[in-house]
PDB file of C-alpha atoms and ligand atoms in Angstrom:
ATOM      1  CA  UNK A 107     167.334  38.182  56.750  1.00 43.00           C
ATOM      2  CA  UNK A 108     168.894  34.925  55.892  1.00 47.00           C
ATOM      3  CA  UNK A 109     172.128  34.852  53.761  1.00 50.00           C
ATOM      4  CA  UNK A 110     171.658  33.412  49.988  1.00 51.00           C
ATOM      5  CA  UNK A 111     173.817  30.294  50.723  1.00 51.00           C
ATOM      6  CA  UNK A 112     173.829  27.100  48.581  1.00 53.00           C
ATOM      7  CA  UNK A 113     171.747  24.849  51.222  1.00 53.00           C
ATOM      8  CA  UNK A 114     173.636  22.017  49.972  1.00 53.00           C
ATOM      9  CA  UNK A 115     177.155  21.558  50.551  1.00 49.00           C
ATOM     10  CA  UNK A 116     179.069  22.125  47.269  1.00 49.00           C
ATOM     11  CA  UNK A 117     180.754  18.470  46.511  1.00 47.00           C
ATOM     12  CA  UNK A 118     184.604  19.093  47.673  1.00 49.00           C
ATOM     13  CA  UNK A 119     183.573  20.972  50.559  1.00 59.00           C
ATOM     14  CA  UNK A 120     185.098  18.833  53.152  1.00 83.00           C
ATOM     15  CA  UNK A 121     183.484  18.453  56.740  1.00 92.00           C
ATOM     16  CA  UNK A 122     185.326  20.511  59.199  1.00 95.00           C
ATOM     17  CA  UNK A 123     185.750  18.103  62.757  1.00 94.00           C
ATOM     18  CA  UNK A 124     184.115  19.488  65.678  1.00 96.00           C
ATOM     19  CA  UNK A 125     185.791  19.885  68.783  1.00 97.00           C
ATOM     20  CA  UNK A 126     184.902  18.446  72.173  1.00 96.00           C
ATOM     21  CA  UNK A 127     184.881  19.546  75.308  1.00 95.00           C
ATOM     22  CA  UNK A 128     186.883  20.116  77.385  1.00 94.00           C
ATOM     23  CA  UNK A 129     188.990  21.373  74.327  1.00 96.00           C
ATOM     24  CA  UNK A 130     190.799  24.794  75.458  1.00 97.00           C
ATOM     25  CA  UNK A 131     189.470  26.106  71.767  1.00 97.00           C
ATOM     26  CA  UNK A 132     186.413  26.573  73.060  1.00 98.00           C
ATOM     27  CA  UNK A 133     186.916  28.373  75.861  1.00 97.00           C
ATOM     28  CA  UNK A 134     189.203  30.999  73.426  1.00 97.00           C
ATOM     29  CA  UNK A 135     187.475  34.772  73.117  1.00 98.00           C
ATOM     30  CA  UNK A 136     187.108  35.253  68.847  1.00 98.00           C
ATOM     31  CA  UNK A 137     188.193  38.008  67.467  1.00 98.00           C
ATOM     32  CA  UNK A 138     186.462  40.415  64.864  1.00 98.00           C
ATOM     33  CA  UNK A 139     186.179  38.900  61.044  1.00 97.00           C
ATOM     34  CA  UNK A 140     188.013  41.685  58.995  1.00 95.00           C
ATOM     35  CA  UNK A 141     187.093  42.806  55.954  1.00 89.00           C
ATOM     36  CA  UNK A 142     190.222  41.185  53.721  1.00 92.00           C
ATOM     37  CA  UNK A 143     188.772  38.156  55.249  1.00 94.00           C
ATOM     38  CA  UNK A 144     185.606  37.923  52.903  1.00 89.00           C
ATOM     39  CA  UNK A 145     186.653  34.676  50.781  1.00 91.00           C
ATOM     40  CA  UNK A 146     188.225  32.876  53.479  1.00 93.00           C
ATOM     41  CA  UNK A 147     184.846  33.508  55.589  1.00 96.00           C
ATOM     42  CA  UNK A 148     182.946  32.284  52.485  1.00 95.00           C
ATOM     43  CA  UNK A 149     184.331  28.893  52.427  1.00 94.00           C
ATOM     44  CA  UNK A 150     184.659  28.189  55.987  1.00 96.00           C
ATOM     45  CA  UNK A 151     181.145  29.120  56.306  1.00 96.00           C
ATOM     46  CA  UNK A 152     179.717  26.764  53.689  1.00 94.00           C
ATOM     47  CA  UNK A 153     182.050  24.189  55.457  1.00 95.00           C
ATOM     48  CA  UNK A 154     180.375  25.014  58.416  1.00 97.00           C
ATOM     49  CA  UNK A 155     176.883  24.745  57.276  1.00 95.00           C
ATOM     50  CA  UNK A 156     177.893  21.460  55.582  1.00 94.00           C
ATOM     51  CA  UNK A 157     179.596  20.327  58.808  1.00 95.00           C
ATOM     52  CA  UNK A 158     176.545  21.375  61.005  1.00 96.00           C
ATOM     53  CA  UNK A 159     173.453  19.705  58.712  1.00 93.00           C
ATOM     54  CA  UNK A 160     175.580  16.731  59.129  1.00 93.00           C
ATOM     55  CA  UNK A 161     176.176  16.379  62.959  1.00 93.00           C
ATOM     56  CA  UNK A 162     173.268  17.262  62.665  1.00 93.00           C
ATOM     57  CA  UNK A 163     172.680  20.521  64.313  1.00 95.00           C
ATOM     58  CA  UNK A 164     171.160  23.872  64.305  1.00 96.00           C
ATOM     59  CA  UNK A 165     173.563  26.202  64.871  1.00 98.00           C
ATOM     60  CA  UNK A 166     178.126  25.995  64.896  1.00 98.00           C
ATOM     61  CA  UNK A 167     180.062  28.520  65.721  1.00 98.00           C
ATOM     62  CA  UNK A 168     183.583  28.959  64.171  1.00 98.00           C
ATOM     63  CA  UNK A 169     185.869  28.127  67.896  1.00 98.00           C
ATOM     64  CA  UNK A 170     183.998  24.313  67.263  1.00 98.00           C
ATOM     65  CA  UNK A 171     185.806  23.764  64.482  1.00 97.00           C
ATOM     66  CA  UNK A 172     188.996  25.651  65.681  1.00 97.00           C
ATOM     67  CA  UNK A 173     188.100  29.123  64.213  1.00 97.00           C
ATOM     68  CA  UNK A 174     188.655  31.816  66.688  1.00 97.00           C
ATOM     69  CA  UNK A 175     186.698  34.224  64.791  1.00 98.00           C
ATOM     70  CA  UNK A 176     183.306  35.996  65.011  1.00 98.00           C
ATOM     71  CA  UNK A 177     181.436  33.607  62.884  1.00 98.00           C
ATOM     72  CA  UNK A 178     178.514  31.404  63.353  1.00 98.00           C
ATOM     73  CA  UNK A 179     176.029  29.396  60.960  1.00 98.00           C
ATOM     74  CA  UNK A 180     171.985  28.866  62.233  1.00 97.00           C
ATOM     75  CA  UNK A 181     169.519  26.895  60.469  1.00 96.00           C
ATOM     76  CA  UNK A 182     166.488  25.999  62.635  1.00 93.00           C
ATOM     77  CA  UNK A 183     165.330  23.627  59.576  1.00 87.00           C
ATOM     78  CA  UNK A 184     161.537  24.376  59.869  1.00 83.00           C
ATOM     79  CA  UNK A 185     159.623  21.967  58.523  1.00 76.00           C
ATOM     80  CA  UNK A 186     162.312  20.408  56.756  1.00 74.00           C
ATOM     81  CA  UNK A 187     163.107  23.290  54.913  1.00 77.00           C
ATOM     82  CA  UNK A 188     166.754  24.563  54.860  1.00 82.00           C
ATOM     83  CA  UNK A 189     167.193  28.472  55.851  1.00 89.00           C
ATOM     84  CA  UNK A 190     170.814  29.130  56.320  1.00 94.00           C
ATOM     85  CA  UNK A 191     171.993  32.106  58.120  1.00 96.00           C
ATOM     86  CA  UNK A 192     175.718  33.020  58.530  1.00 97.00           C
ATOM     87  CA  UNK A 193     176.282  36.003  60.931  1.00 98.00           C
ATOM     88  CA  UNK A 194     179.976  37.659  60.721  1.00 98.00           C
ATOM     89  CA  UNK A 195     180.423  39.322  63.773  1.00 98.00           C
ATOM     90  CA  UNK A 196     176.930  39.221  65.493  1.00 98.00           C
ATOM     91  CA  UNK A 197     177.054  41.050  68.864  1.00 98.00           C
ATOM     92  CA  UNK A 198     173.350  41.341  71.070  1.00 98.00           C
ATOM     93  CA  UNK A 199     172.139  44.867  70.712  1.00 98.00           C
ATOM     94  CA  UNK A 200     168.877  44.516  72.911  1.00 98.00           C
ATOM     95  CA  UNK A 201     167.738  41.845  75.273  1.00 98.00           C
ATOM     96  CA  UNK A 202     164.748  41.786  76.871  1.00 98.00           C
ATOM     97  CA  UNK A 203     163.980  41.379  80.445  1.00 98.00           C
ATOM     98  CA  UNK A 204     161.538  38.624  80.210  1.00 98.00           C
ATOM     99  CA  UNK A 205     163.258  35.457  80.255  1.00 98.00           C
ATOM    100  CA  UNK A 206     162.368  31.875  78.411  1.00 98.00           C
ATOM    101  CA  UNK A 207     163.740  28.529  79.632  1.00 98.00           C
ATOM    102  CA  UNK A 208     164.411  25.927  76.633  1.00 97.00           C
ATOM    103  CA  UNK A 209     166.291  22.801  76.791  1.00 97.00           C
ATOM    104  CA  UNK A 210     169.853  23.357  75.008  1.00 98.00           C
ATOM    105  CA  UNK A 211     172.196  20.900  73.559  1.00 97.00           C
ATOM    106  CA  UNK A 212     175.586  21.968  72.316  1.00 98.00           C
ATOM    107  CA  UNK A 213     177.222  19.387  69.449  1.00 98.00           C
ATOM    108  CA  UNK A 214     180.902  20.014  71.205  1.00 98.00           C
ATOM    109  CA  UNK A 215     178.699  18.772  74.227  1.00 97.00           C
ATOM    110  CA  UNK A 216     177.256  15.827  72.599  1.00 95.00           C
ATOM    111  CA  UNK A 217     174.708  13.643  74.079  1.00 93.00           C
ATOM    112  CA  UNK A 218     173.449  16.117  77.255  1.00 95.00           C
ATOM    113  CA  UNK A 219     170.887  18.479  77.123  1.00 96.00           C
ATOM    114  CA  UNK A 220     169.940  20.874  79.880  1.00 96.00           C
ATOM    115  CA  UNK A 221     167.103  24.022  80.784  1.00 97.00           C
ATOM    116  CA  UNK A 222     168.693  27.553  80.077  1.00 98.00           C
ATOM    117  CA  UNK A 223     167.413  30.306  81.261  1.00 97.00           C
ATOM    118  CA  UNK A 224     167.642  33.537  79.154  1.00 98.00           C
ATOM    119  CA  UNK A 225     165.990  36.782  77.800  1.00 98.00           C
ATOM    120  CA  UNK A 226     162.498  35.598  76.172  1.00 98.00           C
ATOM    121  CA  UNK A 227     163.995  38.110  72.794  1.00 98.00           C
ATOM    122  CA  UNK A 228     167.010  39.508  71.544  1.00 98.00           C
ATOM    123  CA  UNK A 229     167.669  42.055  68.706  1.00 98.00           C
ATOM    124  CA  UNK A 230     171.198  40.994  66.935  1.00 98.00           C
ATOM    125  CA  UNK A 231     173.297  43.145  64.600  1.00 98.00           C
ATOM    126  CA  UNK A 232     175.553  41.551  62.139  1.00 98.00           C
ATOM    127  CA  UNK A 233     177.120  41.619  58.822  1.00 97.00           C
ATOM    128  CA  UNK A 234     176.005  38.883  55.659  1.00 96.00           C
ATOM    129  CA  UNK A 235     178.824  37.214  53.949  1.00 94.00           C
ATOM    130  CA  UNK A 236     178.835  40.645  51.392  1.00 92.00           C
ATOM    131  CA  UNK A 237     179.844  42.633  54.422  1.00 93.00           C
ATOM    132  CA  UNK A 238     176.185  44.339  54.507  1.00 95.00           C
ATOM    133  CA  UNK A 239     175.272  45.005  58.277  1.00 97.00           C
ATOM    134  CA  UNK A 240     171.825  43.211  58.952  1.00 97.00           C
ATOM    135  CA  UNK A 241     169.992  43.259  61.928  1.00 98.00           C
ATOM    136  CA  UNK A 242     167.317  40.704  63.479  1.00 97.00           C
ATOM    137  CA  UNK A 243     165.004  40.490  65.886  1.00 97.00           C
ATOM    138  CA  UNK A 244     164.111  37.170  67.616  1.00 97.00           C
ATOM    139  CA  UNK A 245     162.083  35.436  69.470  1.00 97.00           C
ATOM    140  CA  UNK A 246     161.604  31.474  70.122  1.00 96.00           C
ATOM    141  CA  UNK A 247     163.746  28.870  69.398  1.00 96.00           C
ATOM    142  CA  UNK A 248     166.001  31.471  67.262  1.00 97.00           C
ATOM    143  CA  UNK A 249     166.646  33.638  69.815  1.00 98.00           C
ATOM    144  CA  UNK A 250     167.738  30.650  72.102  1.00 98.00           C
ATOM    145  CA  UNK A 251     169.970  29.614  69.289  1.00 98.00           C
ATOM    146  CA  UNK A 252     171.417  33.080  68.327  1.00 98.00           C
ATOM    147  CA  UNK A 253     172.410  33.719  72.270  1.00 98.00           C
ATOM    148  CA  UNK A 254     173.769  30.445  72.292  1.00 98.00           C
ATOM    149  CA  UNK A 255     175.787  30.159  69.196  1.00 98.00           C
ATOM    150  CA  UNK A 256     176.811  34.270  70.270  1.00 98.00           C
ATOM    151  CA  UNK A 257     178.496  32.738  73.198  1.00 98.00           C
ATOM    152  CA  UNK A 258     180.485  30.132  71.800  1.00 98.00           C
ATOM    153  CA  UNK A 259     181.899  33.272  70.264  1.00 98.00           C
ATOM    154  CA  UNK A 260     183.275  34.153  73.519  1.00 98.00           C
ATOM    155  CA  UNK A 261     184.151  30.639  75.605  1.00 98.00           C
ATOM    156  CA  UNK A 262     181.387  30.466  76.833  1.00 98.00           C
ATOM    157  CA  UNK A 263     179.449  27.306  76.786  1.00 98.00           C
ATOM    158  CA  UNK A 264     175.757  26.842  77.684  1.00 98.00           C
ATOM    159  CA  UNK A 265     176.628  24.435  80.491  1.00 97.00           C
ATOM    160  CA  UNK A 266     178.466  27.697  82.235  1.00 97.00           C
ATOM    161  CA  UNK A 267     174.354  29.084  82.560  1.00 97.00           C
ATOM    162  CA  UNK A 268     173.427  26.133  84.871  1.00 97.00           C
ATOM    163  CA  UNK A 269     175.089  25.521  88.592  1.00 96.00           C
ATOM    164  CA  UNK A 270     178.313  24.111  88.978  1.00 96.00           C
ATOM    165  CA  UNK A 271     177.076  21.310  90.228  1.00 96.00           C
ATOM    166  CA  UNK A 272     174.312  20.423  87.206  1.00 95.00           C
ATOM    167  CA  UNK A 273     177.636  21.619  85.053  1.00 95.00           C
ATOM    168  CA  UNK A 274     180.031  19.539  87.047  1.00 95.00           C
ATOM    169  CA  UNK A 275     177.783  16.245  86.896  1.00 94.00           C
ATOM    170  CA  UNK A 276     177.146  16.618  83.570  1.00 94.00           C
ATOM    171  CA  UNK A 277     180.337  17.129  81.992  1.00 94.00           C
ATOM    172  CA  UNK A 278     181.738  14.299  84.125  1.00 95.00           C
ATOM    173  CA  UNK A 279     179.120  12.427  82.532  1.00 94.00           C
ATOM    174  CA  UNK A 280     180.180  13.372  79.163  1.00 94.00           C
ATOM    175  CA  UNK A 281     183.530  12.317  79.908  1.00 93.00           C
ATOM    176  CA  UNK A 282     182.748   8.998  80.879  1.00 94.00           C
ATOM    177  CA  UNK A 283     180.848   7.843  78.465  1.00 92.00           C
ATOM    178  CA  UNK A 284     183.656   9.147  76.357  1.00 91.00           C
ATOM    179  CA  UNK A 285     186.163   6.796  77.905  1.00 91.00           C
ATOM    180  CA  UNK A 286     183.804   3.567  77.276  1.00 92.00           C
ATOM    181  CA  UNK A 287     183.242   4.824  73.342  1.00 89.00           C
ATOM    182  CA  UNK A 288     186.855   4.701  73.496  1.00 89.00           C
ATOM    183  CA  UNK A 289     187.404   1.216  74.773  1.00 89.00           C
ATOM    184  CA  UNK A 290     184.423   0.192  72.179  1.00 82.00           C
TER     185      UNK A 290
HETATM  186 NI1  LIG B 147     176.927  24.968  71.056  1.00 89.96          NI
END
């Protein structure tokens, strides 16, 4: 069940800058939120949220703004509606053999987009921002998102699902048209 966070971004919640490839941040392993934690993972998350609706985006993970812990914000923003989740430590309980292809973007990739193969439907367990465990089962676009944003949680970017060669070509891409923004 989605978390009862403000949808809007209180005022003096400052967005958080989101890191780029190849930034070694990214490619950290998070460790577990504890459960002293609670307030800290209460702002950062409604920074995150903030910083995510205005990339804008559908799902950040804490490593893209320099977090290395077990924290990631989803909204899929259905018909324009807002439906924040924040999942504190999410781990994959289930997958399911079937497998969906759906073309993935990653906003510390900006600009490329590839096909990712991965199970059709995943069951995730993780705790709300009051430390309740929750548990949900998706398909769709959401369970593309969840494995996704579950990743980031670990290095692992969605570029590392494709060949090194699609990943290669594409990140060189990335990098060049980062050098003429530059010059701009
Ligand atoms: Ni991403």
């Amino acid at each position: 069940m989605p978390d009862s966070v403000p949808a809007e971004a209180p005022p003096d919640a400052s967005l958080l800058p989101i890191l780029l490839v190849p930034d070694a941040r990214l490619r950290a392993k998070c460790r577990l939120v504890g459960p002293t934690e609670a307030d800290q993972i209460r702002d950062l998350s409604a920074r995150m949220l903030a910083s995510m609706y205005a990339a804008p985006g559908i799902g950040l993970a804490a490593p893209q703004v320099g977090v290395g812990l077990r924290l990631c914000v989803i909204d899929l923003q259905k018909e324009d509606a807002w439906a924040p989740m924040v999942l504190v430590n999410p781990e994959i309980v289930a997958a399911s053999t079937e497998l969906a292809t759906r073309e993935e973007g990653c906003l510390s990739i900006p600009g490329q987009f590839a096909e990712v193969t991965r199970p059709a439907r995943v069951k995730v367990r993780y705790q709300d921002l009051s430390g309740a465990r929750q548990e949900v089962e998706a398909e769709g676009l959401l369970s593309t998102c969840l494995q996704h944003e579950i990743d980031h949680l670990d290095g692992v970017l969605f570029v590392d699902h494709l060949s090194a060669l699609k990943r290669n070509m594409m990140l060189r891409k990335l990098a060049k048209e980062m050098k003429a923004k530059a010059r701009e």
